[in-house]
Amino acid sequence: MKIKRALLSVSDKTGIAELGKELAALDVEIISTGGTMKTLQDAGIPVKAVQDVTGFPEMMDGRVKTLHPKIHGAILAVRDNKEHVKAMAEHGIVPVDLVVVNLYPFEATVAKPDVTLAEAVENIDIGGPCMVRAAAKNNKFVAVVTNPKKYGQIIDILKKDGEFSDAYRLELAREAFAHTAAYDAAVTAYLTEAAAKGASY
């Protein structure tokens, strides 16, 4: 399946401009959010804002931006299911074929000696894990990348083959679920310790 549309939304912006340039050169439409979008725009890469896709602005200090049917429907739609295809057509949902997401730096935040509970909680990513898990679940049709070290490899594959194999998408999905599992484990460990210390807001 040819990669036609990609969603890029990363906390760690290592290599994201280079990836964006390569995807644009392959005629992949890029949609993005906040700081990632600015990084891409500053590099002269054509990019469409998520809010222009959803029709809703980012709100609540960025807490709500990608949690929308036009994003999650685009990721989760089963492309060979007639009812899913019909729903996409009815609601103007355009499929996303590649999701490139990494998460808020929770572990780095809570490693600071003076971090407060409020600061720690604010750095729990919500939209990112949702997109990662959605793409990983629908790996038959969507590739998900959480590790910047993979960027070169995915571009090499796309340049050579124009698409990803089922086996490769499955491997990316496995990595993605491992990534979110480790993230949730770090959050759980911190909150367990905070509760034991009697932390409060």
PDB file of C-alpha atoms in Angstrom:
ATOM      1  CA  MET A   1       0.000   0.000   0.000  1.00  0.00           C
ATOM      2  CA  LYS A   2       1.534   3.285  -1.110  1.00  0.00           C
ATOM      3  CA  ILE A   3       2.125   5.864   1.616  1.00  0.00           C
ATOM      4  CA  LYS A   4       0.088   8.888   0.583  1.00  0.00           C
ATOM      5  CA  ARG A   5      -0.528  10.686   3.874  1.00  0.00           C
ATOM      6  CA  ALA A   6       1.501  10.905   7.062  1.00  0.00           C
ATOM      7  CA  LEU A   7       0.860  12.380  10.491  1.00  0.00           C
ATOM      8  CA  LEU A   8       3.959  13.712  12.249  1.00  0.00           C
ATOM      9  CA  SER A   9       3.710  14.807  15.890  1.00  0.00           C
ATOM     10  CA  VAL A  10       6.826  14.402  17.996  1.00  0.00           C
ATOM     11  CA  SER A  11       8.259  15.645  21.265  1.00  0.00           C
ATOM     12  CA  ASP A  12      11.793  14.588  20.312  1.00  0.00           C
ATOM     13  CA  LYS A  13      12.345  16.450  17.052  1.00  0.00           C
ATOM     14  CA  THR A  14      15.628  14.728  16.217  1.00  0.00           C
ATOM     15  CA  GLY A  15      15.675  14.134  12.452  1.00  0.00           C
ATOM     16  CA  ILE A  16      12.050  15.155  11.927  1.00  0.00           C
ATOM     17  CA  ALA A  17      12.841  17.917   9.420  1.00  0.00           C
ATOM     18  CA  GLU A  18      14.976  15.532   7.387  1.00  0.00           C
ATOM     19  CA  LEU A  19      12.222  12.935   7.472  1.00  0.00           C
ATOM     20  CA  GLY A  20       9.678  15.531   6.426  1.00  0.00           C
ATOM     21  CA  LYS A  21      11.803  16.611   3.459  1.00  0.00           C
ATOM     22  CA  GLU A  22      12.162  13.038   2.257  1.00  0.00           C
ATOM     23  CA  LEU A  23       8.449  12.322   2.639  1.00  0.00           C
ATOM     24  CA  ALA A  24       7.538  15.512   0.790  1.00  0.00           C
ATOM     25  CA  ALA A  25       9.927  14.546  -2.015  1.00  0.00           C
ATOM     26  CA  LEU A  26       7.979  11.275  -2.272  1.00  0.00           C
ATOM     27  CA  ASP A  27       4.725  13.261  -2.659  1.00  0.00           C
ATOM     28  CA  VAL A  28       3.456  12.270   0.784  1.00  0.00           C
ATOM     29  CA  GLU A  29       0.984  14.762   2.252  1.00  0.00           C
ATOM     30  CA  ILE A  30       2.071  15.694   5.778  1.00  0.00           C
ATOM     31  CA  ILE A  31      -0.249  16.758   8.584  1.00  0.00           C
ATOM     32  CA  SER A  32       1.151  17.908  11.889  1.00  0.00           C
ATOM     33  CA  THR A  33       0.672  19.734  15.178  1.00  0.00           C
ATOM     34  CA  GLY A  34       2.188  22.547  17.231  1.00  0.00           C
ATOM     35  CA  GLY A  35       5.948  22.531  17.575  1.00  0.00           C
ATOM     36  CA  THR A  36       6.421  19.737  15.063  1.00  0.00           C
ATOM     37  CA  MET A  37       4.517  21.698  12.441  1.00  0.00           C
ATOM     38  CA  LYS A  38       6.631  24.790  13.117  1.00  0.00           C
ATOM     39  CA  THR A  39       9.833  22.773  12.775  1.00  0.00           C
ATOM     40  CA  LEU A  40       8.661  21.442   9.418  1.00  0.00           C
ATOM     41  CA  GLN A  41       7.487  24.853   8.216  1.00  0.00           C
ATOM     42  CA  ASP A  42      10.781  26.457   9.239  1.00  0.00           C
ATOM     43  CA  ALA A  43      12.519  23.861   7.069  1.00  0.00           C
ATOM     44  CA  GLY A  44      10.322  24.848   4.109  1.00  0.00           C
ATOM     45  CA  ILE A  45       8.314  21.622   4.125  1.00  0.00           C
ATOM     46  CA  PRO A  46       4.664  21.746   3.026  1.00  0.00           C
ATOM     47  CA  VAL A  47       2.506  20.755   5.988  1.00  0.00           C
ATOM     48  CA  LYS A  48      -1.181  20.861   6.868  1.00  0.00           C
ATOM     49  CA  ALA A  49      -2.264  21.695  10.419  1.00  0.00           C
ATOM     50  CA  VAL A  50      -4.270  19.067  12.270  1.00  0.00           C
ATOM     51  CA  GLN A  51      -6.814  21.752  13.144  1.00  0.00           C
ATOM     52  CA  ASP A  52      -7.395  22.301   9.422  1.00  0.00           C
ATOM     53  CA  VAL A  53      -8.165  18.594   9.140  1.00  0.00           C
ATOM     54  CA  THR A  54     -10.460  18.391  12.163  1.00  0.00           C
ATOM     55  CA  GLY A  55     -12.088  21.794  11.855  1.00  0.00           C
ATOM     56  CA  PHE A  56     -11.370  22.411  15.546  1.00  0.00           C
ATOM     57  CA  PRO A  57      -8.534  24.498  17.011  1.00  0.00           C
ATOM     58  CA  GLU A  58      -6.054  23.070  19.470  1.00  0.00           C
ATOM     59  CA  MET A  59      -7.505  23.809  22.882  1.00  0.00           C
ATOM     60  CA  MET A  60      -7.008  23.470  26.628  1.00  0.00           C
ATOM     61  CA  ASP A  61      -3.295  24.286  26.455  1.00  0.00           C
ATOM     62  CA  GLY A  62      -2.792  21.705  23.720  1.00  0.00           C
ATOM     63  CA  ARG A  63      -4.415  18.889  25.700  1.00  0.00           C
ATOM     64  CA  VAL A  64      -6.988  18.441  22.946  1.00  0.00           C
ATOM     65  CA  LYS A  65      -5.841  18.505  19.349  1.00  0.00           C
ATOM     66  CA  THR A  66      -5.679  15.038  17.784  1.00  0.00           C
ATOM     67  CA  LEU A  67      -8.479  13.389  19.793  1.00  0.00           C
ATOM     68  CA  HIS A  68     -10.970  13.669  16.952  1.00  0.00           C
ATOM     69  CA  PRO A  69     -12.778  11.258  14.559  1.00  0.00           C
ATOM     70  CA  LYS A  70     -11.083  12.816  11.530  1.00  0.00           C
ATOM     71  CA  ILE A  71      -7.736  11.807  13.007  1.00  0.00           C
ATOM     72  CA  HIS A  72      -8.564   8.511  14.690  1.00  0.00           C
ATOM     73  CA  GLY A  73     -10.973   7.473  11.957  1.00  0.00           C
ATOM     74  CA  ALA A  74      -8.208   8.175   9.448  1.00  0.00           C
ATOM     75  CA  ILE A  75      -5.844   5.920  11.397  1.00  0.00           C
ATOM     76  CA  LEU A  76      -8.219   3.147  12.501  1.00  0.00           C
ATOM     77  CA  ALA A  77     -10.291   2.631   9.344  1.00  0.00           C
ATOM     78  CA  VAL A  78     -10.082  -0.881   7.908  1.00  0.00           C
ATOM     79  CA  ARG A  79      -9.459  -0.112   4.276  1.00  0.00           C
ATOM     80  CA  ASP A  80     -11.023  -3.293   2.892  1.00  0.00           C
ATOM     81  CA  ASN A  81     -14.166  -2.994   5.017  1.00  0.00           C
ATOM     82  CA  LYS A  82     -16.958  -1.495   2.903  1.00  0.00           C
ATOM     83  CA  GLU A  83     -18.721   0.009   5.916  1.00  0.00           C
ATOM     84  CA  HIS A  84     -15.525   1.705   7.090  1.00  0.00           C
ATOM     85  CA  VAL A  85     -14.894   3.069   3.596  1.00  0.00           C
ATOM     86  CA  LYS A  86     -18.484   4.293   3.435  1.00  0.00           C
ATOM     87  CA  ALA A  87     -18.163   6.031   6.812  1.00  0.00           C
ATOM     88  CA  MET A  88     -14.961   7.756   5.690  1.00  0.00           C
ATOM     89  CA  ALA A  89     -16.671   9.021   2.565  1.00  0.00           C
ATOM     90  CA  GLU A  90     -19.727  10.230   4.483  1.00  0.00           C
ATOM     91  CA  HIS A  91     -17.692  12.151   7.034  1.00  0.00           C
ATOM     92  CA  GLY A  92     -14.868  13.458   4.860  1.00  0.00           C
ATOM     93  CA  ILE A  93     -12.207  11.319   6.491  1.00  0.00           C
ATOM     94  CA  VAL A  94      -8.995  10.880   4.504  1.00  0.00           C
ATOM     95  CA  PRO A  95      -6.859   7.864   5.508  1.00  0.00           C
ATOM     96  CA  VAL A  96      -3.513   8.289   7.250  1.00  0.00           C
ATOM     97  CA  ASP A  97      -0.976   5.685   6.151  1.00  0.00           C
ATOM     98  CA  LEU A  98       2.008   6.593   8.336  1.00  0.00           C
ATOM     99  CA  VAL A  99       2.023   7.825  11.945  1.00  0.00           C
ATOM    100  CA  VAL A 100       5.273   9.222  13.336  1.00  0.00           C
ATOM    101  CA  VAL A 101       4.869  10.012  17.026  1.00  0.00           C
ATOM    102  CA  ASN A 102       7.008  10.061  20.120  1.00  0.00           C
ATOM    103  CA  LEU A 103       5.811  11.067  23.543  1.00  0.00           C
ATOM    104  CA  TYR A 104       6.227  13.856  26.096  1.00  0.00           C
ATOM    105  CA  PRO A 105       9.477  13.364  28.053  1.00  0.00           C
ATOM    106  CA  PHE A 106       7.818  12.106  31.223  1.00  0.00           C
ATOM    107  CA  GLU A 107      10.829  10.270  32.616  1.00  0.00           C
ATOM    108  CA  ALA A 108      13.123  13.252  32.056  1.00  0.00           C
ATOM    109  CA  THR A 109      10.575  15.497  33.740  1.00  0.00           C
ATOM    110  CA  VAL A 110      10.191  13.388  36.882  1.00  0.00           C
ATOM    111  CA  ALA A 111      13.973  12.908  37.113  1.00  0.00           C
ATOM    112  CA  LYS A 112      14.285  16.596  38.062  1.00  0.00           C
ATOM    113  CA  PRO A 113      14.851  16.861  41.809  1.00  0.00           C
ATOM    114  CA  ASP A 114      12.361  19.700  42.327  1.00  0.00           C
ATOM    115  CA  VAL A 115       9.545  18.452  40.078  1.00  0.00           C
ATOM    116  CA  THR A 116       6.052  18.888  41.480  1.00  0.00           C
ATOM    117  CA  LEU A 117       3.193  16.467  41.154  1.00  0.00           C
ATOM    118  CA  ALA A 118       1.333  18.986  38.972  1.00  0.00           C
ATOM    119  CA  GLU A 119       4.312  19.326  36.614  1.00  0.00           C
ATOM    120  CA  ALA A 120       4.697  15.564  36.383  1.00  0.00           C
ATOM    121  CA  VAL A 121       1.034  15.004  35.631  1.00  0.00           C
ATOM    122  CA  GLU A 122       1.030  17.741  32.994  1.00  0.00           C
ATOM    123  CA  ASN A 123       3.774  15.786  31.188  1.00  0.00           C
ATOM    124  CA  ILE A 124       1.679  12.639  30.879  1.00  0.00           C
ATOM    125  CA  ASP A 125       1.001  12.344  27.162  1.00  0.00           C
ATOM    126  CA  ILE A 126      -2.554  11.453  26.134  1.00  0.00           C
ATOM    127  CA  GLY A 127      -2.998  12.140  22.423  1.00  0.00           C
ATOM    128  CA  GLY A 128       0.364  10.629  21.493  1.00  0.00           C
ATOM    129  CA  PRO A 129      -0.231   7.177  23.014  1.00  0.00           C
ATOM    130  CA  CYS A 130      -3.746   7.154  21.560  1.00  0.00           C
ATOM    131  CA  MET A 131      -2.410   7.694  18.038  1.00  0.00           C
ATOM    132  CA  VAL A 132       0.441   5.240  18.528  1.00  0.00           C
ATOM    133  CA  ARG A 133      -1.865   2.501  19.794  1.00  0.00           C
ATOM    134  CA  ALA A 134      -4.456   3.159  17.084  1.00  0.00           C
ATOM    135  CA  ALA A 135      -1.850   2.911  14.333  1.00  0.00           C
ATOM    136  CA  ALA A 136      -0.223  -0.140  15.915  1.00  0.00           C
ATOM    137  CA  LYS A 137      -3.587  -1.889  16.175  1.00  0.00           C
ATOM    138  CA  ASN A 138      -4.338  -1.153  12.522  1.00  0.00           C
ATOM    139  CA  ASN A 139      -0.896  -2.220  11.334  1.00  0.00           C
ATOM    140  CA  LYS A 140      -2.377  -4.140   8.425  1.00  0.00           C
ATOM    141  CA  PHE A 141      -2.888  -0.744   6.796  1.00  0.00           C
ATOM    142  CA  VAL A 142      -0.870   1.790   8.813  1.00  0.00           C
ATOM    143  CA  ALA A 143       2.820   2.047   9.690  1.00  0.00           C
ATOM    144  CA  VAL A 144       3.743   3.597  13.044  1.00  0.00           C
ATOM    145  CA  VAL A 145       7.186   4.909  13.949  1.00  0.00           C
ATOM    146  CA  THR A 146       8.105   5.912  17.511  1.00  0.00           C
ATOM    147  CA  ASN A 147      11.899   5.817  17.270  1.00  0.00           C
ATOM    148  CA  PRO A 148      13.795   8.572  15.389  1.00  0.00           C
ATOM    149  CA  LYS A 149      16.555   6.048  14.670  1.00  0.00           C
ATOM    150  CA  LYS A 150      14.113   4.343  12.265  1.00  0.00           C
ATOM    151  CA  TYR A 151      13.658   7.379  10.021  1.00  0.00           C
ATOM    152  CA  GLY A 152      16.513   6.553   7.678  1.00  0.00           C
ATOM    153  CA  GLN A 153      15.375   2.965   7.354  1.00  0.00           C
ATOM    154  CA  ILE A 154      11.766   3.824   6.530  1.00  0.00           C
ATOM    155  CA  ILE A 155      12.841   6.324   3.882  1.00  0.00           C
ATOM    156  CA  ASP A 156      15.191   3.763   2.327  1.00  0.00           C
ATOM    157  CA  ILE A 157      12.315   1.266   2.165  1.00  0.00           C
ATOM    158  CA  LEU A 158       9.919   3.776   0.652  1.00  0.00           C
ATOM    159  CA  LYS A 159      12.454   4.875  -1.947  1.00  0.00           C
ATOM    160  CA  LYS A 160      13.157   1.267  -2.892  1.00  0.00           C
ATOM    161  CA  ASP A 161       9.735  -0.358  -2.620  1.00  0.00           C
ATOM    162  CA  GLY A 162       7.249   2.495  -2.304  1.00  0.00           C
ATOM    163  CA  GLU A 163       5.508   0.729   0.589  1.00  0.00           C
ATOM    164  CA  PHE A 164       6.090  -1.364   3.706  1.00  0.00           C
ATOM    165  CA  SER A 165       5.663  -5.105   3.934  1.00  0.00           C
ATOM    166  CA  ASP A 166       3.140  -6.663   6.307  1.00  0.00           C
ATOM    167  CA  ALA A 167       6.021  -8.078   8.334  1.00  0.00           C
ATOM    168  CA  TYR A 168       7.681  -4.692   8.678  1.00  0.00           C
ATOM    169  CA  ARG A 169       4.465  -2.947   9.740  1.00  0.00           C
ATOM    170  CA  LEU A 170       3.916  -5.704  12.293  1.00  0.00           C
ATOM    171  CA  GLU A 171       7.423  -5.198  13.680  1.00  0.00           C
ATOM    172  CA  LEU A 172       6.857  -1.444  13.901  1.00  0.00           C
ATOM    173  CA  ALA A 173       3.592  -2.135  15.737  1.00  0.00           C
ATOM    174  CA  ARG A 174       5.365  -4.407  18.211  1.00  0.00           C
ATOM    175  CA  GLU A 175       7.904  -1.662  18.907  1.00  0.00           C
ATOM    176  CA  ALA A 176       5.106   0.868  19.305  1.00  0.00           C
ATOM    177  CA  PHE A 177       3.230  -1.199  21.880  1.00  0.00           C
ATOM    178  CA  ALA A 178       6.486  -1.791  23.761  1.00  0.00           C
ATOM    179  CA  HIS A 179       7.055   1.976  23.722  1.00  0.00           C
ATOM    180  CA  THR A 180       3.641   2.821  25.176  1.00  0.00           C
ATOM    181  CA  ALA A 181       3.877  -0.015  27.697  1.00  0.00           C
ATOM    182  CA  ALA A 182       7.198   1.307  28.988  1.00  0.00           C
ATOM    183  CA  TYR A 183       5.760   4.812  29.098  1.00  0.00           C
ATOM    184  CA  ASP A 184       2.743   3.721  31.126  1.00  0.00           C
ATOM    185  CA  ALA A 185       5.010   1.729  33.433  1.00  0.00           C
ATOM    186  CA  ALA A 186       7.103   4.852  34.093  1.00  0.00           C
ATOM    187  CA  VAL A 187       3.980   6.880  34.881  1.00  0.00           C
ATOM    188  CA  THR A 188       2.687   4.139  37.181  1.00  0.00           C
ATOM    189  CA  ALA A 189       6.013   3.911  39.010  1.00  0.00           C
ATOM    190  CA  TYR A 190       6.142   7.667  39.558  1.00  0.00           C
ATOM    191  CA  LEU A 191       2.547   7.939  40.776  1.00  0.00           C
ATOM    192  CA  THR A 192       3.034   4.975  43.093  1.00  0.00           C
ATOM    193  CA  GLU A 193       6.055   6.651  44.658  1.00  0.00           C
ATOM    194  CA  ALA A 194       4.320  10.046  44.801  1.00  0.00           C
ATOM    195  CA  ALA A 195       1.313   8.532  46.560  1.00  0.00           C
ATOM    196  CA  ALA A 196       3.543   6.725  49.044  1.00  0.00           C
ATOM    197  CA  LYS A 197       5.224  10.064  49.880  1.00  0.00           C
ATOM    198  CA  GLY A 198       1.860  11.767  50.337  1.00  0.00           C
ATOM    199  CA  ALA A 199       2.335  14.101  47.373  1.00  0.00           C
ATOM    200  CA  SER A 200      -0.495  16.513  46.628  1.00  0.00           C
ATOM    201  CA  TYR A 201      -1.392  19.347  44.308  1.00  0.00           C
TER     202      TYR A 201
END
